[in-house]
Short mmCIF file of C-alpha atoms in Angstrom, two decimals:
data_model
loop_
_atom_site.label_atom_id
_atom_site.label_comp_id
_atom_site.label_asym_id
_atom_site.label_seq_id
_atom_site.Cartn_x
_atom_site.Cartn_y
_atom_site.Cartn_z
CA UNK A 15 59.95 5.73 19.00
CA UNK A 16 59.07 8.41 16.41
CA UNK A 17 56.11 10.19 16.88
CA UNK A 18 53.79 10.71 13.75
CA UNK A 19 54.19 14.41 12.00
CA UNK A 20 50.48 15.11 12.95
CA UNK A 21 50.44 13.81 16.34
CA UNK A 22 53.47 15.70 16.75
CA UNK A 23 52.33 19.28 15.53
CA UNK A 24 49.41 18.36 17.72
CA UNK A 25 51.66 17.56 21.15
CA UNK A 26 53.09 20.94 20.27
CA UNK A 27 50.58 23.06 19.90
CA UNK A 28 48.78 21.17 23.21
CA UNK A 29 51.72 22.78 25.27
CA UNK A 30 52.24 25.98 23.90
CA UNK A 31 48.71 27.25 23.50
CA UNK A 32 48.11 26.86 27.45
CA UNK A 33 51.59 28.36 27.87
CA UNK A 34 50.78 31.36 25.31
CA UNK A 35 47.45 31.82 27.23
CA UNK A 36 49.84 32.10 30.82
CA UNK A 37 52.34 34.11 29.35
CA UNK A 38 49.36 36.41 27.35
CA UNK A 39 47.41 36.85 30.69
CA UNK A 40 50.52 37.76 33.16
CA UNK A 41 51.86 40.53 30.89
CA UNK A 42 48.43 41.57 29.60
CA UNK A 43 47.73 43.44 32.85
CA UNK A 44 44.41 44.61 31.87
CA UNK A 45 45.26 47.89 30.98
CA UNK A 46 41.67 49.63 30.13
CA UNK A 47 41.88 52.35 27.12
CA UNK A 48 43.37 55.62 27.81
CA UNK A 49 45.26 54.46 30.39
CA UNK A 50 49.00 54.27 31.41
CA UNK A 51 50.37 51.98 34.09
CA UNK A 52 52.62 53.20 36.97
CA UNK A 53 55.02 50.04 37.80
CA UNK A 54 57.09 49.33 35.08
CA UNK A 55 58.34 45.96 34.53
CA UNK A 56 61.89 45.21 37.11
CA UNK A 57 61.98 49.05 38.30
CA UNK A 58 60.84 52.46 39.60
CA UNK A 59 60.55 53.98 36.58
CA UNK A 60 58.07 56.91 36.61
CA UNK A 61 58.58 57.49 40.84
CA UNK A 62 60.65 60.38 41.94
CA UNK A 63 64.00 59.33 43.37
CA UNK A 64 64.10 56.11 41.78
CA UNK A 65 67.53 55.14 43.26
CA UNK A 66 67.02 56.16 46.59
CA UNK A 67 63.61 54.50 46.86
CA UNK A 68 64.51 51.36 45.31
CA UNK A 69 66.25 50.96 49.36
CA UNK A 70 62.79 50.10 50.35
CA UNK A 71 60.12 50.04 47.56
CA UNK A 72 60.76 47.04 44.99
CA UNK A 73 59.09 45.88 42.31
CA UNK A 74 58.53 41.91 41.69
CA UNK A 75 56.80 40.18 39.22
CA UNK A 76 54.34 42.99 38.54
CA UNK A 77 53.93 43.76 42.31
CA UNK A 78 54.87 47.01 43.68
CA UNK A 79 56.27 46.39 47.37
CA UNK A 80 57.68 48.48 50.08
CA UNK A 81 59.46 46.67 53.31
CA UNK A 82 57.73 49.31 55.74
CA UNK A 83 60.68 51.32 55.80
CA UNK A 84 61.91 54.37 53.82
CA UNK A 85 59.63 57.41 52.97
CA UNK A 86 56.21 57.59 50.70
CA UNK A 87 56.81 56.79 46.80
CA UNK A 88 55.89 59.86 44.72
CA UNK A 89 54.73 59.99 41.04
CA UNK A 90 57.73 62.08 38.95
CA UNK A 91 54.18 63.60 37.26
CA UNK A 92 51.78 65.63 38.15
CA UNK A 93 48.05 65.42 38.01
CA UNK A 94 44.54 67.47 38.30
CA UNK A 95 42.07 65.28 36.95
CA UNK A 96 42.53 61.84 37.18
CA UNK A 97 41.01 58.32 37.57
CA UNK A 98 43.11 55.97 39.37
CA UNK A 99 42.94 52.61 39.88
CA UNK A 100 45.03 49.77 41.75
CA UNK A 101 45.08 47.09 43.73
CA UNK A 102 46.40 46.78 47.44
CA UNK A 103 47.27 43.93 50.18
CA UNK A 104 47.93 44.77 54.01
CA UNK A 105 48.82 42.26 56.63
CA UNK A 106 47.36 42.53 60.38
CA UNK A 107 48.05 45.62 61.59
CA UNK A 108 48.58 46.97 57.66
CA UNK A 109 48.08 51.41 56.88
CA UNK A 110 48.47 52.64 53.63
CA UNK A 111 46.91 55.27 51.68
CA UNK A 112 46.85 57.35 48.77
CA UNK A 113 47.60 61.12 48.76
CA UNK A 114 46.25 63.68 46.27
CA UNK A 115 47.74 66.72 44.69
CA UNK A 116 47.14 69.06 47.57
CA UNK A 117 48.24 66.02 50.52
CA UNK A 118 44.54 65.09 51.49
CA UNK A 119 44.92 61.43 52.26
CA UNK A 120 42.44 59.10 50.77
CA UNK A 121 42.93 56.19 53.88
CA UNK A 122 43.82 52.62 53.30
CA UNK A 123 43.62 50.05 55.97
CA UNK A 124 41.74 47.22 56.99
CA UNK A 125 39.68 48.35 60.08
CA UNK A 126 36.13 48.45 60.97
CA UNK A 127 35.56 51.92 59.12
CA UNK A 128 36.77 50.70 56.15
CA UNK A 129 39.16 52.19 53.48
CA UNK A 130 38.63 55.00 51.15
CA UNK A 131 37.70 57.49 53.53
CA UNK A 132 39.87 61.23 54.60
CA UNK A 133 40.68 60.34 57.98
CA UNK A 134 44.05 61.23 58.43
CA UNK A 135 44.54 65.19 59.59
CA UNK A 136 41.38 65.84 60.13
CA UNK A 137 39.25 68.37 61.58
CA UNK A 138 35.94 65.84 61.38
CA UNK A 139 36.20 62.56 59.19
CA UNK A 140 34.87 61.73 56.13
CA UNK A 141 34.67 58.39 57.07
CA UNK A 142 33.43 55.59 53.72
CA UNK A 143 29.59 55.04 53.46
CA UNK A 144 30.69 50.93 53.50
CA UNK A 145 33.27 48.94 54.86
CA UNK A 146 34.02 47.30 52.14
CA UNK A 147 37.83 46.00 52.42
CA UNK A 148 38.72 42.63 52.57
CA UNK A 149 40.24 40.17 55.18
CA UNK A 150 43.52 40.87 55.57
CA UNK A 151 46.50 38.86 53.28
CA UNK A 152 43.82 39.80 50.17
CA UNK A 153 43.53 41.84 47.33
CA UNK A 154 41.68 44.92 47.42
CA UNK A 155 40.77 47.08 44.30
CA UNK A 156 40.91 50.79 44.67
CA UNK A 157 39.62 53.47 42.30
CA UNK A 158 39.93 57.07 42.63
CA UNK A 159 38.18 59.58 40.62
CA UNK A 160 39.00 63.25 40.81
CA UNK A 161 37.65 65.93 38.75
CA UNK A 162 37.44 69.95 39.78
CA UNK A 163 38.29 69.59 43.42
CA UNK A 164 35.56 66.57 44.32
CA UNK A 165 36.56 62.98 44.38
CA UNK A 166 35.04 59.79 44.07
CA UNK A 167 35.91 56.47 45.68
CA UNK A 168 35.08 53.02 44.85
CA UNK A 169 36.89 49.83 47.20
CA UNK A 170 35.85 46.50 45.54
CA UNK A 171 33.18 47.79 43.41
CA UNK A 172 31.65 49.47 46.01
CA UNK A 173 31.33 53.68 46.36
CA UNK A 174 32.37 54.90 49.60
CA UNK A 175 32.52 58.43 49.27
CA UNK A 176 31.25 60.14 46.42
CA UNK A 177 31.79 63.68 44.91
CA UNK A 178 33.03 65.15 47.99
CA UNK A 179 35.33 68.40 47.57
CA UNK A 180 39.03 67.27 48.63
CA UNK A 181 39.06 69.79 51.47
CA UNK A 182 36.44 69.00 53.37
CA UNK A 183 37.25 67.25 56.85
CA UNK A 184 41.06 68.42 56.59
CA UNK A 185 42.46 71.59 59.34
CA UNK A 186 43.63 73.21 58.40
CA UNK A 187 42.30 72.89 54.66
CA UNK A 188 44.31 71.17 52.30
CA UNK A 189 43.02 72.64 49.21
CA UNK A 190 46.96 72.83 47.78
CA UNK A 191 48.02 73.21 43.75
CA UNK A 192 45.27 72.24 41.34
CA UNK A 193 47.76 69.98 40.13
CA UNK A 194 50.67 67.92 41.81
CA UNK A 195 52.17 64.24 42.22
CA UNK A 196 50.22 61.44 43.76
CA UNK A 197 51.83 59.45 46.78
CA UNK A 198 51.80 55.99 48.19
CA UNK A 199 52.19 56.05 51.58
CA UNK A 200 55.00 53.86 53.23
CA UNK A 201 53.24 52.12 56.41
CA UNK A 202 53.05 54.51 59.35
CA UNK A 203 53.27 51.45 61.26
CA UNK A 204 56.15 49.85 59.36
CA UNK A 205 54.69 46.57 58.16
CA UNK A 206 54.29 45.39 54.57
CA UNK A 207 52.41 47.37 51.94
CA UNK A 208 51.78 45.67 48.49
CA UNK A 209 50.19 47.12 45.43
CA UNK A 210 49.76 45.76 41.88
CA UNK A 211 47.79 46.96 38.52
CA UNK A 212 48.57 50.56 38.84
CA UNK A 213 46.54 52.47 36.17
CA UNK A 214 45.92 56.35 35.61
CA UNK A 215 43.78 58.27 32.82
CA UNK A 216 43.83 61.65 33.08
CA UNK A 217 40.19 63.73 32.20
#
């Protein structure tokens, strides 16, 4: 049976437009003005040691995985003011974090203090203000705002530590280069890390 030219054009653009919208809203990714995502599409382009980390950090449909194996994924470039932002998932018993040119850790777990704190080598904690992470098995949005030394951190739209200097809490001080790489930690307790929607402007 032979479908009408009109009815036709209209079957087709009934599939495609819901299609276009799919395909539009995968790739889109969001990415805010000014700035530049840090997983490319199939690779590690844009980490140091691409090769070498691929053994353990993988990147799969936009998501940015590592096994809990290997070493921390470094940025090939450097930074001094910045505003991060991604999106992580930890399983039960999950530990991630982000380091900052310098190595002061900003945490990342999912435990009653909460992420977004310096808690790692510390001298006293700078623990979050909130816990505001998620269950574990969910997404978590992280953004990271450092300018002159202080930094600013917001987990799911929430501030948990705001415009403190990056040494403080750290023995022995980690005040380091003014400008250096950014890390992702590798679990310390070698479970599965995930992170997606990696942006960075630089101020």
């Amino acid at each position: 049976m032979r479908i009408p030219r009109p009815q036709a054009m209209y079957l087709v653009r009934l599939i495609i437009l819901p299609l276009f919208l799919l395909v539009a809203s995968t790739f889109a990714g969001e990415v805010r003005e000014g700035f530049t995502a840090l997983i490319a599409a199939h690779d590690l382009t844009g980490w140091q040691d691409p090769a070498t980390a691929a053994e353990h950090w993988t990147v799969e449909n936009g998501e940015l995985i590592n096994d809990g194996q290997g070493t921390d994924l470094v940025t090939a470039k450097s930074y001094r003011n910045f505003e991060l932002r991604l999106e992580w998932k930890l399983p039960q018993r999950g530990d991630s974090g982000v380091y900052l040119p310098g190595g002061q850790q900003v945490q990342i777990w999912a435990k009653n203090t909460g992420s977004g704190g310096f808690i790692y080598n510390h001298k006293y904690t700078v623990s979050p203000t909130i816990a505001a992470d998620k269950p574990f098995g969910e997404w978590n949005t992280l953004r990271i705002k450092l300018v002159d030394s202080k930094v600013t951190v917001t987990v799911n739209d929430q501030v948990v530590m705001q415009d403190i200097p990056v040494e403080q809490g750290f023995d022995p001080p980690l005040r380091g280069p003014v400008e250096g790489p950014l890390r992702l930690q590798k679990s310390p307790h070698n479970v599965m890390t995930t992170f997606r929607n990696i942006f960075i402007r630089e101020l």
